[in-house]
PDB file of C-alpha atoms in Angstrom:
ATOM      1  CA  MET A   1     -52.269 -11.468   6.322  1.00 61.00           C
ATOM      2  CA  ARG A   2     -52.523  -9.712   9.317  1.00 70.00           C
ATOM      3  CA  PRO A   3     -55.279  -7.814  11.185  1.00 68.00           C
ATOM      4  CA  TRP A   4     -55.405  -4.054  10.651  1.00 66.00           C
ATOM      5  CA  SER A   5     -54.161  -1.697  13.329  1.00 70.00           C
ATOM      6  CA  GLU A   6     -55.077   1.839  14.349  1.00 73.00           C
ATOM      7  CA  ALA A   7     -52.181   2.950  12.596  1.00 80.00           C
ATOM      8  CA  ASP A   8     -52.749   1.282   9.566  1.00 78.00           C
ATOM      9  CA  PHE A   9     -56.261   2.934   9.530  1.00 76.00           C
ATOM     10  CA  ALA A  10     -54.709   6.195  10.125  1.00 80.00           C
ATOM     11  CA  ARG A  11     -52.137   6.076   7.682  1.00 83.00           C
ATOM     12  CA  GLU A  12     -54.484   4.896   4.857  1.00 79.00           C
ATOM     13  CA  MET A  13     -57.616   6.618   5.813  1.00 78.00           C
ATOM     14  CA  THR A  14     -57.866   9.285   8.550  1.00 82.00           C
ATOM     15  CA  SER A  15     -54.694  10.798   7.578  1.00 87.00           C
ATOM     16  CA  LYS A  16     -55.676  11.411   3.687  1.00 82.00           C
ATOM     17  CA  PRO A  17     -57.190  14.964   2.652  1.00 80.00           C
ATOM     18  CA  TRP A  18     -60.527  13.341   1.661  1.00 74.00           C
ATOM     19  CA  TRP A  19     -61.243  11.677   4.732  1.00 78.00           C
ATOM     20  CA  ARG A  20     -64.422  13.041   6.636  1.00 83.00           C
ATOM     21  CA  ASP A  21     -66.250  11.287   9.536  1.00 84.00           C
ATOM     22  CA  GLU A  22     -69.567  12.222   7.938  1.00 85.00           C
ATOM     23  CA  ARG A  23     -68.700  10.590   5.115  1.00 87.00           C
ATOM     24  CA  THR A  24     -67.911   6.759   6.251  1.00 91.00           C
ATOM     25  CA  TRP A  25     -70.427   3.980   6.720  1.00 92.00           C
ATOM     26  CA  MET A  26     -69.310   1.186   8.857  1.00 90.00           C
ATOM     27  CA  ALA A  27     -71.080  -2.254   9.686  1.00 91.00           C
ATOM     28  CA  THR A  28     -70.802  -3.974  12.859  1.00 89.00           C
ATOM     29  CA  PRO A  29     -72.353  -7.543  13.877  1.00 89.00           C
ATOM     30  CA  ASP A  30     -75.512  -7.234  16.096  1.00 89.00           C
ATOM     31  CA  ASP A  31     -73.743  -9.084  18.979  1.00 90.00           C
ATOM     32  CA  ALA A  32     -70.271  -7.773  18.472  1.00 85.00           C
ATOM     33  CA  PRO A  33     -70.729  -3.907  18.079  1.00 82.00           C
ATOM     34  CA  THR A  34     -67.230  -3.076  18.005  1.00 82.00           C
ATOM     35  CA  GLU A  35     -66.200  -5.696  15.383  1.00 83.00           C
ATOM     36  CA  LEU A  36     -65.628  -3.634  12.399  1.00 84.00           C
ATOM     37  CA  ILE A  37     -66.449  -5.792   9.365  1.00 87.00           C
ATOM     38  CA  GLY A  38     -67.084  -3.356   6.495  1.00 88.00           C
ATOM     39  CA  ALA A  39     -66.992   0.246   5.574  1.00 89.00           C
ATOM     40  CA  VAL A  40     -67.442   2.576   2.664  1.00 91.00           C
ATOM     41  CA  THR A  41     -66.051   5.893   2.365  1.00 90.00           C
ATOM     42  CA  LEU A  42     -67.107   8.966  -0.024  1.00 91.00           C
ATOM     43  CA  ALA A  43     -64.615  11.381  -1.630  1.00 87.00           C
ATOM     44  CA  MET A  44     -65.723  14.176  -3.332  1.00 86.00           C
ATOM     45  CA  ARG A  45     -63.573  15.539  -6.165  1.00 85.00           C
ATOM     46  CA  LYS A  46     -64.272  18.653  -7.329  1.00 87.00           C
ATOM     47  CA  ASP A  47     -68.292  18.291  -7.378  1.00 87.00           C
ATOM     48  CA  THR A  48     -68.361  14.447  -7.726  1.00 90.00           C
ATOM     49  CA  PRO A  49     -69.424  11.979  -5.446  1.00 93.00           C
ATOM     50  CA  ILE A  50     -67.315   9.084  -5.623  1.00 90.00           C
ATOM     51  CA  VAL A  51     -67.513   5.523  -3.935  1.00 91.00           C
ATOM     52  CA  HIS A  52     -63.428   5.936  -2.564  1.00 84.00           C
ATOM     53  CA  TRP A  53     -63.209   2.757  -0.684  1.00 83.00           C
ATOM     54  CA  LEU A  54     -65.584  -0.502  -0.044  1.00 89.00           C
ATOM     55  CA  MET A  55     -64.142  -3.317   1.881  1.00 86.00           C
ATOM     56  CA  VAL A  56     -66.510  -6.148   3.683  1.00 89.00           C
ATOM     57  CA  ASP A  57     -64.227  -8.576   6.008  1.00 87.00           C
ATOM     58  CA  PRO A  58     -63.809 -12.107   3.911  1.00 86.00           C
ATOM     59  CA  GLU A  59     -65.886 -13.878   6.469  1.00 89.00           C
ATOM     60  CA  TRP A  60     -68.494 -11.820   6.278  1.00 90.00           C
ATOM     61  CA  ARG A  61     -69.010 -11.506   2.133  1.00 89.00           C
ATOM     62  CA  ARG A  62     -72.313 -12.498   0.241  1.00 91.00           C
ATOM     63  CA  ARG A  63     -74.414 -11.382   3.149  1.00 94.00           C
ATOM     64  CA  GLY A  64     -75.498  -8.228   1.489  1.00 94.00           C
ATOM     65  CA  ILE A  65     -73.071  -6.304   3.403  1.00 95.00           C
ATOM     66  CA  ALA A  66     -71.451  -4.216   1.043  1.00 94.00           C
ATOM     67  CA  GLN A  67     -74.862  -3.548  -0.878  1.00 94.00           C
ATOM     68  CA  GLN A  68     -76.091  -2.104   2.629  1.00 95.00           C
ATOM     69  CA  LEU A  69     -73.151   0.113   2.973  1.00 95.00           C
ATOM     70  CA  LEU A  70     -73.415   1.385  -0.749  1.00 95.00           C
ATOM     71  CA  THR A  71     -76.886   2.185  -0.018  1.00 95.00           C
ATOM     72  CA  HIS A  72     -76.085   4.282   2.803  1.00 95.00           C
ATOM     73  CA  LEU A  73     -73.538   5.929   0.681  1.00 95.00           C
ATOM     74  CA  GLU A  74     -75.833   6.985  -2.252  1.00 94.00           C
ATOM     75  CA  ARG A  75     -78.982   7.922   0.454  1.00 95.00           C
ATOM     76  CA  ALA A  76     -76.433  10.591   1.692  1.00 94.00           C
ATOM     77  CA  VAL A  77     -75.237  11.654  -1.776  1.00 94.00           C
ATOM     78  CA  TRP A  78     -79.438  11.802  -2.869  1.00 95.00           C
ATOM     79  CA  GLU A  79     -80.065  14.073   0.185  1.00 94.00           C
ATOM     80  CA  HIS A  80     -77.029  16.153  -0.611  1.00 91.00           C
ATOM     81  CA  GLY A  81     -78.780  16.974  -3.681  1.00 93.00           C
ATOM     82  CA  ASP A  82     -76.577  15.026  -6.025  1.00 92.00           C
ATOM     83  CA  ARG A  83     -77.792  12.459  -8.611  1.00 92.00           C
ATOM     84  CA  GLU A  84     -75.219  10.417  -9.649  1.00 91.00           C
ATOM     85  CA  VAL A  85     -72.393   8.512  -7.913  1.00 92.00           C
ATOM     86  CA  ARG A  86     -69.084   7.318  -9.585  1.00 90.00           C
ATOM     87  CA  LEU A  87     -66.613   4.549  -8.415  1.00 87.00           C
ATOM     88  CA  GLU A  88     -63.077   3.503  -9.285  1.00 81.00           C
ATOM     89  CA  THR A  89     -61.853   0.035  -9.258  1.00 82.00           C
ATOM     90  CA  HIS A  90     -59.423  -2.235 -10.828  1.00 81.00           C
ATOM     91  CA  LYS A  91     -60.222  -3.962 -14.123  1.00 80.00           C
ATOM     92  CA  ASN A  92     -58.594  -6.903 -12.648  1.00 84.00           C
ATOM     93  CA  TRP A  93     -60.662  -7.092  -9.411  1.00 83.00           C
ATOM     94  CA  GLN A  94     -63.419  -9.255 -11.406  1.00 86.00           C
ATOM     95  CA  PHE A  95     -65.543  -9.997  -8.228  1.00 85.00           C
ATOM     96  CA  ALA A  96     -65.685  -6.192  -7.057  1.00 86.00           C
ATOM     97  CA  VAL A  97     -66.535  -5.283 -10.841  1.00 88.00           C
ATOM     98  CA  GLU A  98     -69.009  -8.055 -10.701  1.00 89.00           C
ATOM     99  CA  LEU A  99     -70.894  -6.537  -7.363  1.00 88.00           C
ATOM    100  CA  TYR A 100     -70.728  -3.152  -8.830  1.00 89.00           C
ATOM    101  CA  THR A 101     -72.019  -4.053 -12.644  1.00 90.00           C
ATOM    102  CA  LYS A 102     -74.870  -6.423 -10.226  1.00 91.00           C
ATOM    103  CA  LEU A 103     -75.653  -3.160  -8.372  1.00 88.00           C
ATOM    104  CA  GLY A 104     -76.279  -1.148 -11.125  1.00 88.00           C
ATOM    105  CA  TYR A 105     -73.105   0.608 -11.863  1.00 88.00           C
ATOM    106  CA  ARG A 106     -72.055   0.580 -15.757  1.00 86.00           C
ATOM    107  CA  ILE A 107     -68.198   0.797 -16.893  1.00 80.00           C
ATOM    108  CA  SER A 108     -67.323   3.529 -18.593  1.00 78.00           C
TER     109      SER A 108
END
C-alpha cells in the first residue's frame, strides 16, 4: 500500500459534497506537526450527525488517538445542540466494531 497523496485526499474527501473543513479534526504528533497520523470527519445526513470517516495510521494505533478524535467530534456535535451521533461501519471490520462499542456506541 502506498502513502496517500494530496490527489487521493481530494478525491476521497475534499471533493465530496459533505466535506467541510470545520467538520474535520486531524491528529499530528507533537514533534512533527505536519505529519498526519489520524483524522475524523463529521457528515450531516438531513439533520443527523454521522461519524463519516475515522482513521488512525496503523503505526499510531492503540494509543487513544481514535478516542481523542471522536471526543472532539462529539463535543462539536453537543455544542451545536445535537444529543446523538450515529456512525456507520462494515460489520466485518471487527476492529472498528470493537472500538466503537468500547467507546459506548451500540449496534442497531
